[in-house]
């Protein structure tokens, strides 16, 4: 049975869109796996040249190849569709010259991160992802999180009013697995999924104040949210200011988590918004399986008021 159709631009059918997203996603997986293993990538993309040989290395080559594959693929599959395409690779050029606080003039906007978790890609941990989200009037309505090394394609269709819709995981054969949130709900037993590389003293103080349970370290944001969707972890916290995650880091994971019935908000309960004129997703952002989300937000906001009184959560 096909999921209930989410809000989409006029003339775009959900079945056709999902079929194309599957094709493009597994093609992106093949590209990244080839670059990661030093093999010839498919679809005519060149081998990565090392810096010593006049190139920029496998990360830049993989980034650019997946970016081109996905953007060109969407444009070719849906010519004339009423949406705009924005990626981490094109954002600087596309957003240049816009007045402060003004986003792109786009009611429908695809936001792409062709390689989230570049350090993990380079280090060979396998904990990298591809993020692709469709945003309607600043809110994510469809999300795709591809984990090539795990053979997982997470898809989320948010409900028409921004509520839970439908989310699932597919493997390359098209076999579906459901979301399996854990039944942990007491703060002291919740499992946090955190970054290896992005932690500071304020975050450590916040975690101490929350007195959570176990902690897992995972690479990309998409990979972190996938651990929540599998029930291996229960929450993720992003705490940042001037140097913060960007729209393309958060939009697709948030859409999948919301579609599954989870939550992803600021600590004050405000929703995440995109294409606002500031691509940074700053503040205290909390993603969770939802059952303890209100308590998490209340305690995190109170703790941050003491840790850093001027910090805007």
Short mmCIF file of C-alpha atoms in Angstrom, two decimals:
data_model
loop_
_atom_site.label_atom_id
_atom_site.label_comp_id
_atom_site.label_asym_id
_atom_site.label_seq_id
_atom_site.Cartn_x
_atom_site.Cartn_y
_atom_site.Cartn_z
CA UNK A 1 0.00 0.00 0.00
CA UNK A 2 1.33 3.41 -0.93
CA UNK A 3 1.57 6.03 1.80
CA UNK A 4 -0.93 8.85 1.91
CA UNK A 5 0.20 11.54 -0.48
CA UNK A 6 2.02 14.39 1.26
CA UNK A 7 1.78 17.97 0.11
CA UNK A 8 3.69 18.17 -3.18
CA UNK A 9 3.93 20.69 -6.03
CA UNK A 10 1.17 20.56 -8.58
CA UNK A 11 1.59 17.70 -11.05
CA UNK A 12 4.06 15.70 -8.92
CA UNK A 13 2.81 12.23 -7.96
CA UNK A 14 4.22 10.68 -4.81
CA UNK A 15 4.70 7.24 -6.43
CA UNK A 16 6.73 8.67 -9.30
CA UNK A 17 8.75 10.87 -6.98
CA UNK A 18 9.62 8.02 -4.61
CA UNK A 19 10.62 5.78 -7.52
CA UNK A 20 13.02 8.42 -8.80
CA UNK A 21 14.40 9.14 -5.33
CA UNK A 22 15.16 5.44 -4.92
CA UNK A 23 16.99 5.28 -8.23
CA UNK A 24 18.98 8.43 -7.55
CA UNK A 25 19.78 7.45 -3.96
CA UNK A 26 21.22 4.03 -4.80
CA UNK A 27 23.15 5.61 -7.66
CA UNK A 28 24.61 8.07 -5.14
CA UNK A 29 25.49 5.12 -2.90
CA UNK A 30 27.40 3.47 -5.75
CA UNK A 31 29.31 6.69 -6.41
CA UNK A 32 30.32 7.16 -2.76
CA UNK A 33 31.24 3.51 -2.23
CA UNK A 34 33.49 3.61 -5.30
CA UNK A 35 35.28 6.79 -4.23
CA UNK A 36 35.63 5.51 -0.68
CA UNK A 37 37.34 2.35 -1.93
CA UNK A 38 39.51 4.07 -4.50
CA UNK A 39 37.66 2.38 -7.37
CA UNK A 40 36.38 3.73 -10.68
CA UNK A 41 33.06 5.48 -9.95
CA UNK A 42 30.06 4.77 -12.18
CA UNK A 43 28.10 7.08 -14.50
CA UNK A 44 31.20 8.56 -16.12
CA UNK A 45 32.55 10.36 -13.06
CA UNK A 46 36.36 10.59 -12.95
CA UNK A 47 38.65 8.82 -10.54
CA UNK A 48 39.71 10.99 -7.61
CA UNK A 49 43.09 12.63 -7.99
CA UNK A 50 45.17 13.11 -4.88
CA UNK A 51 46.28 16.60 -3.93
CA UNK A 52 49.79 15.58 -4.94
CA UNK A 53 48.53 14.92 -8.46
CA UNK A 54 46.61 18.15 -8.93
CA UNK A 55 43.28 17.08 -7.44
CA UNK A 56 41.42 17.84 -4.26
CA UNK A 57 41.19 14.31 -2.95
CA UNK A 58 38.37 11.74 -2.71
CA UNK A 59 36.11 13.79 -0.43
CA UNK A 60 35.85 16.73 -2.82
CA UNK A 61 35.48 14.43 -5.82
CA UNK A 62 32.74 12.40 -4.13
CA UNK A 63 30.94 15.53 -2.91
CA UNK A 64 30.87 17.07 -6.37
CA UNK A 65 29.94 13.85 -8.16
CA UNK A 66 26.97 13.06 -5.89
CA UNK A 67 25.90 16.69 -6.01
CA UNK A 68 25.83 16.63 -9.82
CA UNK A 69 24.19 13.19 -9.96
CA UNK A 70 21.30 14.18 -7.69
CA UNK A 71 20.67 17.71 -8.94
CA UNK A 72 20.89 16.74 -12.60
CA UNK A 73 18.74 13.67 -11.93
CA UNK A 74 15.93 15.62 -10.29
CA UNK A 75 15.96 18.23 -13.03
CA UNK A 76 15.86 15.60 -15.78
CA UNK A 77 13.15 13.48 -14.14
CA UNK A 78 10.83 16.38 -13.37
CA UNK A 79 11.36 19.12 -15.96
CA UNK A 80 9.37 22.20 -15.19
CA UNK A 81 8.56 21.12 -11.64
CA UNK A 82 7.76 24.07 -9.42
CA UNK A 83 10.72 23.72 -7.11
CA UNK A 84 14.21 25.12 -6.62
CA UNK A 85 17.32 23.05 -5.89
CA UNK A 86 19.85 24.11 -3.23
CA UNK A 87 22.85 22.15 -2.02
CA UNK A 88 25.80 22.65 0.27
CA UNK A 89 27.96 22.80 -2.85
CA UNK A 90 25.90 25.53 -4.56
CA UNK A 91 24.68 27.55 -1.57
CA UNK A 92 27.43 30.16 -1.51
CA UNK A 93 26.79 31.13 -5.11
CA UNK A 94 22.99 30.85 -4.93
CA UNK A 95 22.64 32.87 -1.74
CA UNK A 96 25.17 35.56 -2.61
CA UNK A 97 23.65 39.00 -2.89
CA UNK A 98 20.43 38.23 -1.04
CA UNK A 99 19.46 40.86 1.55
CA UNK A 100 20.14 39.83 5.17
CA UNK A 101 17.36 37.66 6.55
CA UNK A 102 15.92 36.82 3.14
CA UNK A 103 15.94 33.30 1.74
CA UNK A 104 15.52 32.13 -1.81
CA UNK A 105 12.25 33.04 -3.52
CA UNK A 106 11.05 29.44 -3.54
CA UNK A 107 7.82 27.99 -2.17
CA UNK A 108 9.22 24.50 -2.75
CA UNK A 109 12.92 23.90 -2.17
CA UNK A 110 15.08 20.78 -2.29
CA UNK A 111 17.95 20.99 0.21
CA UNK A 112 20.84 18.60 -0.41
CA UNK A 113 23.94 17.56 1.47
CA UNK A 114 25.74 15.18 -0.91
CA UNK A 115 28.14 13.97 1.80
CA UNK A 116 27.34 14.55 5.46
CA UNK A 117 30.16 13.27 7.63
CA UNK A 118 33.23 14.01 5.53
CA UNK A 119 35.62 13.15 8.37
CA UNK A 120 34.01 9.75 8.72
CA UNK A 121 34.17 9.22 4.96
CA UNK A 122 37.85 10.08 4.99
CA UNK A 123 38.58 7.98 8.08
CA UNK A 124 36.73 4.97 6.71
CA UNK A 125 34.28 4.60 9.61
CA UNK A 126 31.35 4.18 7.21
CA UNK A 127 29.31 6.66 9.26
CA UNK A 128 28.54 9.12 6.49
CA UNK A 129 25.23 9.90 4.79
CA UNK A 130 23.48 11.66 1.95
CA UNK A 131 20.70 14.06 2.94
CA UNK A 132 17.93 15.21 0.62
CA UNK A 133 14.85 17.09 1.85
CA UNK A 134 11.93 18.83 0.24
CA UNK A 135 10.97 22.01 2.07
CA UNK A 136 7.63 23.78 1.67
CA UNK A 137 7.37 27.32 3.01
CA UNK A 138 10.35 26.85 5.36
CA UNK A 139 9.23 23.47 6.78
CA UNK A 140 10.57 20.07 5.73
CA UNK A 141 7.84 17.83 4.30
CA UNK A 142 9.84 14.95 2.80
CA UNK A 143 13.21 13.57 3.81
CA UNK A 144 15.64 11.01 2.44
CA UNK A 145 18.64 9.85 4.48
CA UNK A 146 20.93 7.41 2.67
CA UNK A 147 23.51 5.39 4.62
CA UNK A 148 25.52 3.68 1.84
CA UNK A 149 27.72 1.50 4.05
CA UNK A 150 24.69 0.13 5.92
CA UNK A 151 22.59 -0.40 2.79
CA UNK A 152 19.86 1.73 4.37
CA UNK A 153 17.59 4.27 2.69
CA UNK A 154 15.38 6.07 5.20
CA UNK A 155 12.35 7.86 3.74
CA UNK A 156 9.93 10.08 5.60
CA UNK A 157 6.72 11.72 4.39
CA UNK A 158 5.54 14.30 6.91
CA UNK A 159 1.80 14.72 7.46
CA UNK A 160 0.10 17.57 5.62
CA UNK A 161 -0.21 19.62 8.83
CA UNK A 162 3.37 18.96 9.94
CA UNK A 163 2.38 16.05 12.14
CA UNK A 164 3.56 12.44 11.94
CA UNK A 165 3.11 10.84 8.55
CA UNK A 166 4.90 7.71 7.38
CA UNK A 167 8.55 6.72 7.62
CA UNK A 168 10.42 3.53 6.86
CA UNK A 169 13.78 2.07 5.86
CA UNK A 170 14.48 0.27 2.59
CA UNK A 171 17.44 -1.80 1.48
CA UNK A 172 18.69 -1.95 -2.09
CA UNK A 173 16.30 -4.79 -2.88
CA UNK A 174 13.37 -2.60 -1.84
CA UNK A 175 12.62 -4.59 1.31
CA UNK A 176 11.12 -2.34 3.98
CA UNK A 177 11.83 -2.22 7.70
CA UNK A 178 9.65 -0.19 10.08
CA UNK A 179 10.79 2.45 12.52
CA UNK A 180 11.41 0.89 15.93
CA UNK A 181 11.62 3.56 18.63
CA UNK A 182 12.76 2.28 22.00
CA UNK A 183 10.33 2.20 24.92
CA UNK A 184 12.76 4.05 27.21
CA UNK A 185 11.09 7.18 28.56
CA UNK A 186 12.72 8.08 31.88
CA UNK A 187 15.49 10.66 31.42
CA UNK A 188 17.94 8.62 33.44
CA UNK A 189 17.66 5.68 31.04
CA UNK A 190 17.64 7.55 27.73
CA UNK A 191 20.54 6.82 25.39
CA UNK A 192 22.18 9.87 23.83
CA UNK A 193 23.78 9.74 20.40
CA UNK A 194 26.53 12.34 20.11
CA UNK A 195 29.32 13.55 17.85
CA UNK A 196 32.90 12.51 18.19
CA UNK A 197 34.23 15.81 16.92
CA UNK A 198 31.76 18.56 17.93
CA UNK A 199 31.64 18.81 21.73
CA UNK A 200 32.41 21.74 23.98
CA UNK A 201 32.29 22.55 27.68
CA UNK A 202 28.74 23.89 27.57
CA UNK A 203 27.45 20.66 26.03
CA UNK A 204 29.27 18.62 28.66
CA UNK A 205 27.66 20.75 31.38
CA UNK A 206 24.24 20.37 29.79
CA UNK A 207 24.57 16.61 29.58
CA UNK A 208 25.66 16.47 33.21
CA UNK A 209 22.58 18.50 34.19
CA UNK A 210 20.24 16.23 32.23
CA UNK A 211 21.73 13.11 33.87
CA UNK A 212 20.93 10.85 30.92
CA UNK A 213 21.82 7.20 30.55
CA UNK A 214 24.33 5.75 28.11
CA UNK A 215 26.02 7.60 25.22
CA UNK A 216 26.82 6.42 21.68
CA UNK A 217 29.19 8.22 19.29
CA UNK A 218 28.12 8.31 15.63
CA UNK A 219 29.21 10.41 12.65
CA UNK A 220 26.72 12.29 10.49
CA UNK A 221 23.45 13.80 11.70
CA UNK A 222 21.59 11.39 9.42
CA UNK A 223 23.44 8.51 11.02
CA UNK A 224 22.59 9.80 14.49
CA UNK A 225 18.88 10.10 13.73
CA UNK A 226 18.93 6.61 12.20
CA UNK A 227 20.08 5.21 15.55
CA UNK A 228 16.99 6.80 17.12
CA UNK A 229 14.78 5.35 14.37
CA UNK A 230 16.24 1.87 14.99
CA UNK A 231 15.76 2.18 18.76
CA UNK A 232 19.48 2.04 19.50
CA UNK A 233 19.44 5.59 20.90
CA UNK A 234 16.74 7.99 22.05
CA UNK A 235 17.96 11.53 21.56
CA UNK A 236 20.51 13.81 19.93
CA UNK A 237 21.41 17.32 21.07
CA UNK A 238 23.05 19.99 18.93
CA UNK A 239 24.36 22.98 20.88
CA UNK A 240 26.00 25.72 18.86
CA UNK A 241 26.16 29.42 18.10
CA UNK A 242 28.10 31.21 15.38
CA UNK A 243 29.63 27.95 14.17
CA UNK A 244 26.53 25.81 13.75
CA UNK A 245 25.10 23.03 11.60
CA UNK A 246 23.46 24.25 8.43
CA UNK A 247 20.07 23.69 6.80
CA UNK A 248 21.43 20.78 4.76
CA UNK A 249 22.66 19.02 7.90
CA UNK A 250 19.26 19.01 9.59
CA UNK A 251 16.41 19.14 7.04
CA UNK A 252 16.36 15.54 5.81
CA UNK A 253 16.98 13.85 9.20
CA UNK A 254 14.35 16.09 10.79
CA UNK A 255 11.77 15.23 8.12
CA UNK A 256 12.26 11.48 8.56
CA UNK A 257 12.11 11.73 12.35
CA UNK A 258 8.96 13.90 12.29
CA UNK A 259 7.28 11.58 9.79
CA UNK A 260 8.00 8.65 12.12
CA UNK A 261 6.31 10.40 15.05
CA UNK A 262 9.46 11.66 16.73
CA UNK A 263 10.36 15.25 17.52
CA UNK A 264 13.11 17.68 16.50
CA UNK A 265 12.85 21.18 17.97
CA UNK A 266 14.69 23.95 19.75
CA UNK A 267 14.80 23.57 23.53
CA UNK A 268 12.10 26.24 23.78
CA UNK A 269 9.81 24.07 21.64
CA UNK A 270 10.16 26.15 18.47
CA UNK A 271 10.23 24.10 15.26
CA UNK A 272 13.17 24.03 12.88
CA UNK A 273 12.71 26.25 9.85
CA UNK A 274 14.69 26.48 6.61
CA UNK A 275 15.46 28.98 3.86
CA UNK A 276 15.06 31.83 6.32
CA UNK A 277 18.00 33.92 5.15
CA UNK A 278 20.35 32.32 7.70
CA UNK A 279 21.42 28.77 6.83
CA UNK A 280 22.77 28.18 10.35
CA UNK A 281 20.74 25.95 12.66
CA UNK A 282 22.02 27.54 15.85
CA UNK A 283 20.79 27.11 19.42
CA UNK A 284 19.98 24.10 21.54
CA UNK A 285 18.33 21.63 19.18
CA UNK A 286 16.93 18.36 20.49
CA UNK A 287 15.92 15.36 18.39
CA UNK A 288 14.19 12.48 20.14
CA UNK A 289 11.78 9.57 19.79
CA UNK A 290 9.19 11.92 21.25
CA UNK A 291 7.90 10.26 24.39
CA UNK A 292 10.08 12.36 26.72
CA UNK A 293 10.58 15.34 24.44
CA UNK A 294 8.70 17.95 26.43
CA UNK A 295 10.56 17.09 29.63
CA UNK A 296 13.87 17.06 27.79
CA UNK A 297 13.23 20.50 26.36
CA UNK A 298 12.09 21.99 29.67
CA UNK A 299 15.10 20.68 31.57
CA UNK A 300 17.55 21.61 28.80
CA UNK A 301 16.19 25.17 28.60
CA UNK A 302 16.42 25.56 32.40
CA UNK A 303 19.95 24.14 32.45
CA UNK A 304 21.13 26.42 29.64
CA UNK A 305 19.72 29.46 31.45
CA UNK A 306 22.15 28.67 34.25
CA UNK A 307 25.09 27.48 32.12
CA UNK A 308 25.03 30.37 29.63
CA UNK A 309 22.33 32.96 30.47
CA UNK A 310 22.76 34.83 27.17
CA UNK A 311 22.47 31.74 24.97
CA UNK A 312 19.44 31.70 22.67
CA UNK A 313 18.10 28.17 22.75
#
